[in-house]
Coordinates of C-alpha atoms in Angstrom, one line a residue:
I1 CA 62.2 19.9 56.0
G2 CA 61.7 23.6 56.9
D3 CA 63.5 24.8 53.7
N4 CA 61.3 22.7 51.5
M5 CA 58.2 24.2 53.1
K6 CA 59.5 27.7 52.5
F7 CA 60.2 26.9 48.9
F8 CA 56.7 25.4 48.2
K9 CA 55.1 28.3 50.0
M10 CA 57.0 30.8 47.8
V11 CA 56.1 28.8 44.6
K12 CA 52.4 28.8 45.8
W13 CA 52.5 32.5 46.3
I14 CA 54.0 33.1 42.8
I15 CA 51.4 30.9 41.1
E16 CA 48.6 32.6 43.0
S17 CA 49.9 36.1 42.1
V18 CA 50.2 35.2 38.4
L19 CA 46.6 33.8 38.4
L20 CA 45.3 36.8 40.2
G21 CA 47.1 39.1 37.7
L22 CA 45.5 37.2 34.8
G23 CA 42.1 37.5 36.5
I24 CA 42.4 41.2 37.2
L25 CA 43.6 41.9 33.6
F26 CA 40.8 39.8 32.1
I27 CA 38.1 41.6 34.2
F28 CA 39.6 45.0 33.4
N29 CA 39.6 44.2 29.7
L30 CA 36.0 43.2 29.8
I31 CA 35.1 46.5 31.5
G32 CA 37.6 48.4 29.3
V33 CA 35.6 47.6 26.2
Y34 CA 33.0 50.1 27.2
I35 CA 35.6 52.9 28.0
N36 CA 37.8 52.1 25.0
V37 CA 40.9 51.0 27.1
N38 CA 42.6 47.7 26.5
I39 CA 45.7 46.3 28.3
P40 CA 47.4 43.5 26.4
I41 CA 47.8 40.3 28.4
N42 CA 51.4 39.3 28.3
I43 CA 54.0 38.0 30.8
F44 CA 55.1 41.5 31.8
T45 CA 51.7 43.0 32.5
V46 CA 50.6 39.8 34.3
L47 CA 53.7 39.8 36.5
I48 CA 53.3 43.6 37.3
V49 CA 49.6 43.3 38.1
G50 CA 50.0 40.0 39.9
F51 CA 52.8 41.1 42.3
L52 CA 51.7 44.8 42.8
R53 CA 47.9 44.2 42.6
I54 CA 45.8 47.3 42.2
P55 CA 48.8 49.8 42.2
G56 CA 50.3 47.6 39.5
L57 CA 47.1 47.8 37.5
V58 CA 47.1 51.6 37.8
A59 CA 50.7 51.8 36.8
V60 CA 50.1 49.7 33.7
I61 CA 47.0 51.8 32.8
I62 CA 49.0 55.0 33.1
Y63 CA 51.9 53.5 31.1
M64 CA 49.5 52.4 28.3
L65 CA 47.8 55.8 28.2
I66 CA 51.0 57.8 27.8

């Protein structure tokens, strides 16, 4: 029963991270309209921002500006 709880806890964390990544990218794109910066919302950017949070967002911004 302990292994099942670990699995569901990990799945819950992954889902929360993906949703958080979507939210952060959506809010950034709303603000980015005014400063002419846009990050495409796809599986790669969502996973990077979702798992790494703010450092991931900064990394994606830097990558997009290069």
